[in-house]
GROMACS .gro file of C-alpha atoms in nm:
model
  299
    1MET     CA    1   0.000   0.000   0.000
    2ILE     CA    2   0.103   0.360  -0.030
    3GLY     CA    3   0.026   0.654   0.193
    4THR     CA    4  -0.219   0.906   0.052
    5ARG     CA    5  -0.085   1.240  -0.063
    6ALA     CA    6  -0.349   1.499   0.023
    7THR     CA    7  -0.244   1.772  -0.218
    8ALA     CA    8  -0.568   1.895  -0.375
    9CYS     CA    9  -0.679   2.234  -0.242
   10LEU     CA   10  -0.426   2.219   0.041
   11THR     CA   11  -0.171   2.470  -0.080
   12ALA     CA   12  -0.440   2.732  -0.027
   13ALA     CA   13  -0.500   2.593   0.320
   14LEU     CA   14  -0.149   2.646   0.449
   15THR     CA   15  -0.253   2.958   0.637
   16LEU     CA   16  -0.580   3.053   0.797
   17ALA     CA   17  -0.584   3.371   0.591
   18ALA     CA   18  -0.608   3.161   0.275
   19ALA     CA   19  -0.892   2.946   0.403
   20THR     CA   20  -1.144   3.093   0.162
   21ALA     CA   21  -0.982   2.894  -0.117
   22CYS     CA   22  -1.101   2.574   0.054
   23SER     CA   23  -1.455   2.657   0.148
   24THR     CA   24  -1.628   2.493   0.443
   25ALA     CA   25  -1.931   2.274   0.391
   26SER     CA   26  -2.262   2.430   0.477
   27GLY     CA   27  -2.499   2.264   0.720
   28THR     CA   28  -2.874   2.237   0.733
   29ALA     CA   29  -3.092   2.495   0.898
   30ALA     CA   30  -3.066   2.498   1.277
   31ASP     CA   31  -3.437   2.402   1.316
   32ASP     CA   32  -3.372   2.083   1.117
   33CYS     CA   33  -3.061   1.984   1.309
   34PRO     CA   34  -3.109   1.866   1.668
   35VAL     CA   35  -2.784   1.825   1.862
   36ALA     CA   36  -2.737   1.472   1.995
   37ALA     CA   37  -2.756   1.434   2.373
   38GLN     CA   38  -2.522   1.132   2.376
   39PRO     CA   39  -2.201   1.068   2.180
   40ALA     CA   40  -2.270   0.870   1.866
   41GLY     CA   41  -1.955   0.667   1.914
   42GLY     CA   42  -2.043   0.563   2.270
   43VAL     CA   43  -1.735   0.728   2.425
   44PRO     CA   44  -1.747   1.093   2.532
   45LEU     CA   45  -1.506   1.353   2.401
   46PRO     CA   46  -1.204   1.360   2.635
   47GLU     CA   47  -1.164   1.679   2.834
   48GLY     CA   48  -0.844   1.804   2.995
   49ASP     CA   49  -0.474   1.735   2.977
   50LEU     CA   50  -0.301   1.398   2.981
   51PRO     CA   51   0.038   1.319   3.138
   52GLY     CA   52   0.287   1.492   2.910
   53TRP     CA   53   0.020   1.634   2.679
   54LYS     CA   54  -0.172   1.962   2.698
   55GLN     CA   55  -0.512   1.958   2.528
   56ILE     CA   56  -0.524   2.244   2.276
   57PHE     CA   57  -0.819   2.158   2.051
   58THR     CA   58  -1.136   1.947   2.060
   59ASP     CA   59  -1.438   1.913   1.835
   60ASP     CA   60  -1.740   1.690   1.892
   61PHE     CA   61  -1.933   1.821   1.588
   62ASP     CA   62  -2.238   1.916   1.796
   63ARG     CA   63  -2.363   2.161   1.533
   64CYS     CA   64  -2.475   2.160   1.172
   65GLU     CA   65  -2.190   2.324   0.986
   66LEU     CA   66  -1.823   2.243   0.957
   67GLY     CA   67  -1.685   2.560   1.116
   68ASP     CA   68  -1.371   2.763   1.055
   69SER     CA   69  -1.134   2.515   1.224
   70TRP     CA   70  -1.165   2.294   0.917
   71GLY     CA   71  -1.126   2.321   0.542
   72THR     CA   72  -1.276   2.089   0.281
   73TYR     CA   73  -1.084   1.918   0.002
   74SER     CA   74  -1.165   1.968  -0.363
   75GLY     CA   75  -1.020   1.828  -0.683
   76GLN     CA   76  -0.824   1.515  -0.760
   77PRO     CA   77  -0.630   1.343  -0.479
   78GLY     CA   78  -0.256   1.356  -0.532
   79GLY     CA   79  -0.136   1.019  -0.657
   80ASN     CA   80  -0.489   0.888  -0.725
   81PRO     CA   81  -0.633   0.963  -1.070
   82LEU     CA   82  -0.942   0.752  -0.991
   83GLY     CA   83  -1.085   0.970  -0.715
   84TRP     CA   84  -1.234   1.318  -0.688
   85TRP     CA   85  -1.298   1.532  -0.380
   86ASP     CA   86  -1.592   1.769  -0.348
   87GLU     CA   87  -1.704   1.980  -0.051
   88SER     CA   88  -2.062   1.857  -0.096
   89MET     CA   89  -1.946   1.518   0.036
   90VAL     CA   90  -1.874   1.667   0.382
   91GLY     CA   91  -2.157   1.720   0.630
   92VAL     CA   92  -2.222   1.777   1.002
   93ASP     CA   93  -2.562   1.677   1.144
   94GLY     CA   94  -2.544   1.780   1.510
   95SER     CA   95  -2.380   1.453   1.611
   96VAL     CA   96  -2.103   1.347   1.371
   97LEU     CA   97  -1.884   1.467   1.089
   98GLU     CA   98  -1.971   1.256   0.785
   99LEU     CA   99  -1.729   1.201   0.496
  100ARG     CA  100  -1.948   1.062   0.219
  101SER     CA  101  -1.856   0.888  -0.104
  102VAL     CA  102  -2.099   0.850  -0.395
  103ARG     CA  103  -2.058   0.657  -0.721
  104THR     CA  104  -2.147   0.873  -1.021
  105ASP     CA  105  -2.145   0.816  -1.397
  106SER     CA  106  -1.800   0.973  -1.412
  107GLY     CA  107  -1.658   0.794  -1.107
  108TRP     CA  108  -1.645   0.826  -0.730
  109VAL     CA  109  -1.683   1.160  -0.554
  110SER     CA  110  -1.567   1.170  -0.193
  111GLY     CA  111  -1.510   1.400   0.105
  112GLY     CA  112  -1.208   1.510   0.303
  113VAL     CA  113  -1.122   1.778   0.558
  114SER     CA  114  -0.809   1.940   0.697
  115ASN     CA  115  -0.755   2.085   1.045
  116TYR     CA  116  -0.486   2.321   0.913
  117PRO     CA  117  -0.538   2.598   1.175
  118VAL     CA  118  -0.408   2.352   1.438
  119THR     CA  119  -0.056   2.299   1.307
  120GLN     CA  120   0.232   2.195   1.532
  121THR     CA  121   0.561   2.009   1.550
  122TYR     CA  122   0.499   1.705   1.771
  123GLY     CA  123   0.180   1.627   1.958
  124ARG     CA  124  -0.097   1.375   2.014
  125TRP     CA  125  -0.411   1.334   1.800
  126GLU     CA  126  -0.712   1.109   1.866
  127ILE     CA  127  -1.022   1.046   1.652
  128ARG     CA  128  -1.339   0.853   1.739
  129MET     CA  129  -1.451   0.703   1.407
  130ARG     CA  130  -1.613   0.420   1.213
  131ALA     CA  131  -1.628   0.329   0.842
  132ASP     CA  132  -1.891   0.162   0.625
  133VAL     CA  133  -1.772  -0.157   0.458
  134SER     CA  134  -1.667  -0.096   0.097
  135ASP     CA  135  -1.430  -0.246  -0.158
  136ASP     CA  136  -1.431   0.080  -0.354
  137ILE     CA  137  -1.358   0.338  -0.084
  138SER     CA  138  -1.050   0.380   0.133
  139TYR     CA  139  -1.013   0.606   0.435
  140HIS     CA  140  -0.703   0.789   0.558
  141MET     CA  141  -0.639   0.968   0.889
  142LEU     CA  142  -0.302   1.139   0.859
  143LEU     CA  143  -0.062   1.416   0.951
  144TRP     CA  144   0.052   1.629   0.656
  145PRO     CA  145   0.343   1.878   0.645
  146GLN     CA  146   0.250   2.246   0.667
  147SER     CA  147   0.502   2.320   0.390
  148ASP     CA  148   0.310   2.090   0.152
  149GLN     CA  149   0.649   1.937   0.066
  150TRP     CA  150   0.606   1.559   0.065
  151PRO     CA  151   0.738   1.351   0.232
  152PRO     CA  152   0.710   1.334   0.534
  153GLU     CA  153   0.367   1.190   0.608
  154ILE     CA  154   0.226   1.003   0.908
  155ASP     CA  155  -0.076   0.784   0.825
  156PHE     CA  156  -0.205   0.660   1.159
  157ALA     CA  157  -0.530   0.495   1.045
  158GLU     CA  158  -0.609   0.393   0.690
  159SER     CA  159  -0.783   0.105   0.519
  160VAL     CA  160  -0.837  -0.033   0.171
  161ASP     CA  161  -0.987  -0.349   0.321
  162GLY     CA  162  -1.346  -0.390   0.206
  163PHE     CA  163  -1.465  -0.570   0.520
  164ARG     CA  164  -1.291  -0.309   0.745
  165ASP     CA  165  -1.124  -0.594   0.929
  166GLU     CA  166  -0.775  -0.453   0.872
  167MET     CA  167  -0.633  -0.108   0.948
  168SER     CA  168  -0.286   0.011   0.857
  169ALA     CA  169  -0.035   0.274   0.962
  170PHE     CA  170   0.238   0.415   0.737
  171LEU     CA  171   0.539   0.640   0.768
  172HIS     CA  172   0.685   0.823   0.466
  173TRP     CA  173   1.023   0.991   0.499
  174ARG     CA  174   1.299   1.145   0.295
  175THR     CA  175   1.634   0.967   0.263
  176SER     CA  176   1.973   1.086   0.145
  177ASP     CA  177   1.905   0.939  -0.200
  178GLY     CA  178   1.527   0.972  -0.231
  179ARG     CA  179   1.217   0.861  -0.040
  180ASP     CA  180   1.119   0.559   0.164
  181LYS     CA  181   0.805   0.425   0.332
  182HIS     CA  182   0.697   0.146   0.561
  183GLY     CA  183   0.359   0.023   0.682
  184VAL     CA  184   0.215  -0.220   0.933
  185SER     CA  185  -0.137  -0.347   1.002
  186THR     CA  186  -0.368  -0.447   1.284
  187TRP     CA  187  -0.704  -0.624   1.286
  188GLY     CA  188  -1.049  -0.558   1.431
  189ASN     CA  189  -1.401  -0.456   1.334
  190PHE     CA  190  -1.346  -0.103   1.208
  191SER     CA  191  -1.699  -0.074   1.075
  192ASP     CA  192  -1.778  -0.028   1.446
  193TRP     CA  193  -1.660   0.265   1.658
  194HIS     CA  194  -1.296   0.286   1.767
  195THR     CA  195  -1.060   0.557   1.885
  196VAL     CA  196  -0.756   0.582   1.659
  197GLY     CA  197  -0.464   0.808   1.731
  198VAL     CA  198  -0.096   0.892   1.722
  199GLU     CA  199   0.169   1.033   1.957
  200TRP     CA  200   0.460   1.204   1.787
  201GLY     CA  201   0.777   1.338   1.945
  202PRO     CA  202   1.147   1.377   1.863
  203GLY     CA  203   1.256   1.045   1.714
  204ILE     CA  204   0.938   0.859   1.811
  205VAL     CA  205   0.591   0.790   1.669
  206ARG     CA  206   0.344   0.571   1.858
  207PHE     CA  207   0.023   0.454   1.690
  208LEU     CA  208  -0.279   0.421   1.921
  209LEU     CA  209  -0.594   0.209   1.908
  210ASP     CA  210  -0.849   0.260   2.185
  211GLY     CA  211  -0.579   0.417   2.399
  212GLU     CA  212  -0.322   0.138   2.358
  213VAL     CA  213   0.004   0.150   2.160
  214TRP     CA  214  -0.017  -0.106   1.880
  215ALA     CA  215   0.278   0.002   1.665
  216GLU     CA  216   0.567   0.244   1.702
  217ALA     CA  217   0.880   0.382   1.539
  218HIS     CA  218   1.193   0.476   1.730
  219SER     CA  219   1.402   0.635   1.456
  220ASP     CA  220   1.549   0.977   1.383
  221GLU     CA  221   1.540   0.898   1.011
  222MET     CA  222   1.178   0.779   0.986
  223VAL     CA  223   1.024   1.033   1.224
  224PRO     CA  224   0.957   1.388   1.092
  225ASP     CA  225   1.051   1.708   1.273
  226VAL     CA  226   0.852   1.967   1.077
  227PRO     CA  227   0.510   2.131   1.149
  228MET     CA  228   0.215   1.914   1.046
  229TRP     CA  229  -0.164   1.923   1.059
  230LEU     CA  230  -0.443   1.664   1.067
  231GLY     CA  231  -0.622   1.546   0.753
  232MET     CA  232  -0.921   1.309   0.742
  233GLN     CA  233  -1.025   1.184   0.400
  234THR     CA  234  -1.194   0.919   0.189
  235GLU     CA  235  -1.102   0.820  -0.165
  236GLY     CA  236  -1.256   0.621  -0.448
  237GLY     CA  237  -1.086   0.378  -0.683
  238SER     CA  238  -0.965   0.112  -0.439
  239CYS     CA  239  -1.088  -0.175  -0.659
  240GLU     CA  240  -0.897  -0.048  -0.961
  241ARG     CA  241  -0.585   0.019  -0.756
  242ARG     CA  242  -0.587  -0.329  -0.604
  243VAL     CA  243  -0.476  -0.460  -0.944
  244ASP     CA  244  -0.179  -0.220  -0.941
  245TRP     CA  245  -0.089  -0.334  -0.588
  246GLY     CA  246  -0.098  -0.704  -0.682
  247LEU     CA  247  -0.396  -0.781  -0.458
  248ALA     CA  248  -0.701  -0.995  -0.530
  249PRO     CA  249  -0.949  -0.807  -0.754
  250CYS     CA  250  -1.290  -0.700  -0.629
  251ALA     CA  251  -1.595  -0.909  -0.719
  252GLU     CA  252  -1.829  -0.745  -0.969
  253GLU     CA  253  -2.136  -0.832  -0.760
  254SER     CA  254  -2.085  -0.796  -0.388
  255ASP     CA  255  -2.240  -0.649  -0.074
  256LEU     CA  256  -1.915  -0.451  -0.051
  257ARG     CA  257  -1.988  -0.255  -0.372
  258ALA     CA  258  -2.259  -0.013  -0.247
  259ASP     CA  259  -2.302   0.312  -0.441
  260GLU     CA  260  -2.295   0.529  -0.126
  261VAL     CA  261  -2.045   0.490   0.157
  262SER     CA  262  -1.979   0.694   0.472
  263VAL     CA  263  -1.701   0.738   0.724
  264GLU     CA  264  -1.830   0.893   1.047
  265ILE     CA  265  -1.623   1.091   1.297
  266ASP     CA  266  -1.773   1.154   1.641
  267TRP     CA  267  -1.495   1.369   1.783
  268VAL     CA  268  -1.137   1.486   1.749
  269ALA     CA  269  -0.893   1.578   2.028
  270VAL     CA  270  -0.550   1.735   1.978
  271TYR     CA  271  -0.272   1.780   2.234
  272ALA     CA  272   0.056   1.973   2.238
  273PRO     CA  273   0.362   1.828   2.411
  274ASP     CA  274   0.457   1.932   2.764
  275PHE     CA  275   0.827   1.873   2.711
  276GLU     CA  276   0.928   1.910   3.074
  277VAL     CA  277   0.691   1.632   3.179
  278LEU     CA  278   0.768   1.421   2.873
  279GLU     CA  279   1.142   1.443   2.940
  280GLN     CA  280   1.091   1.304   3.290
  281MET     CA  281   0.863   1.032   3.151
  282TYR     CA  282   1.136   0.946   2.902
  283TYR     CA  283   1.399   0.912   3.173
  284ASP     CA  284   1.154   0.700   3.372
  285GLY     CA  285   1.143   0.457   3.079
  286GLU     CA  286   0.784   0.526   2.977
  287PHE     CA  287   0.880   0.565   2.610
  288ALA     CA  288   1.091   0.253   2.583
  289PRO     CA  289   0.977   0.015   2.306
  290THR     CA  290   0.638  -0.134   2.393
  291GLU     CA  291   0.671  -0.512   2.416
  292SER     CA  292   0.333  -0.583   2.257
  293ALA     CA  293   0.368  -0.325   1.976
  294ILE     CA  294   0.484  -0.376   1.620
  295GLN     CA  295   0.821  -0.204   1.570
  296PHE     CA  296   0.864  -0.011   1.244
  297THR     CA  297   1.240  -0.071   1.254
  298ASP     CA  298   1.181  -0.449   1.227
  299ARG     CA  299   1.157  -0.442   0.848
   0.00000   0.00000   0.00000
């Protein structure tokens, strides 16, 4: 697999002042949009700091418009000629952010959003999400460089698996003679709600699933050290790309070939590093390789 390069409409999103170039999706009228009393994903939005991490941004999408903390994607995904992004595929209904994908006569049209106003070097991100089963649609939760110069890229939750039984994480980095990448996978029912996330610090990236570290990289080469922001996106064309990747082709007739597919996001939480606390945690051994986690350096 390859990480997804989220280039369309993102150059204009590098600063908040340029946000008008990536317009936000409009919601329904307030009278038609009751705010949910309970979290759709069954787990409430976390509030407050964590050891070593200061909470700087949260969003539980308890309204009916996207808001100015987000920008929508438009145009063709970088590296994927089979998909197309349109702001109409992004919606907020008083409970969740929905990234829709619809099959049209000219191909798949999908949704994606960027949290570009919340850009930082190092931090912790968590997302409560679920994805409809689909052979045709992939999802990608990632950190993208503010400079728009790729790589690096941190993909902490993505899937091209139609049953949503498999979820992958990728790192993309620049080498002395070019570019390199590496990915690992975990298994579960990702058509149901889970909390996916990533912790990123100097020389370390830890991938999180429901609060537990499932994979990590301890590497100065693999781990970026430039400002990055969160992107959440869906893309069409997975069936066609499976052939390029040497995977089994999709069946023509299948319950996994629906014409409309959604990825739902209940909430997002972002944290900045408290380096003084993290340094003490490091010396206390709390960032030593996790015994149960997949190590990116074991290639």
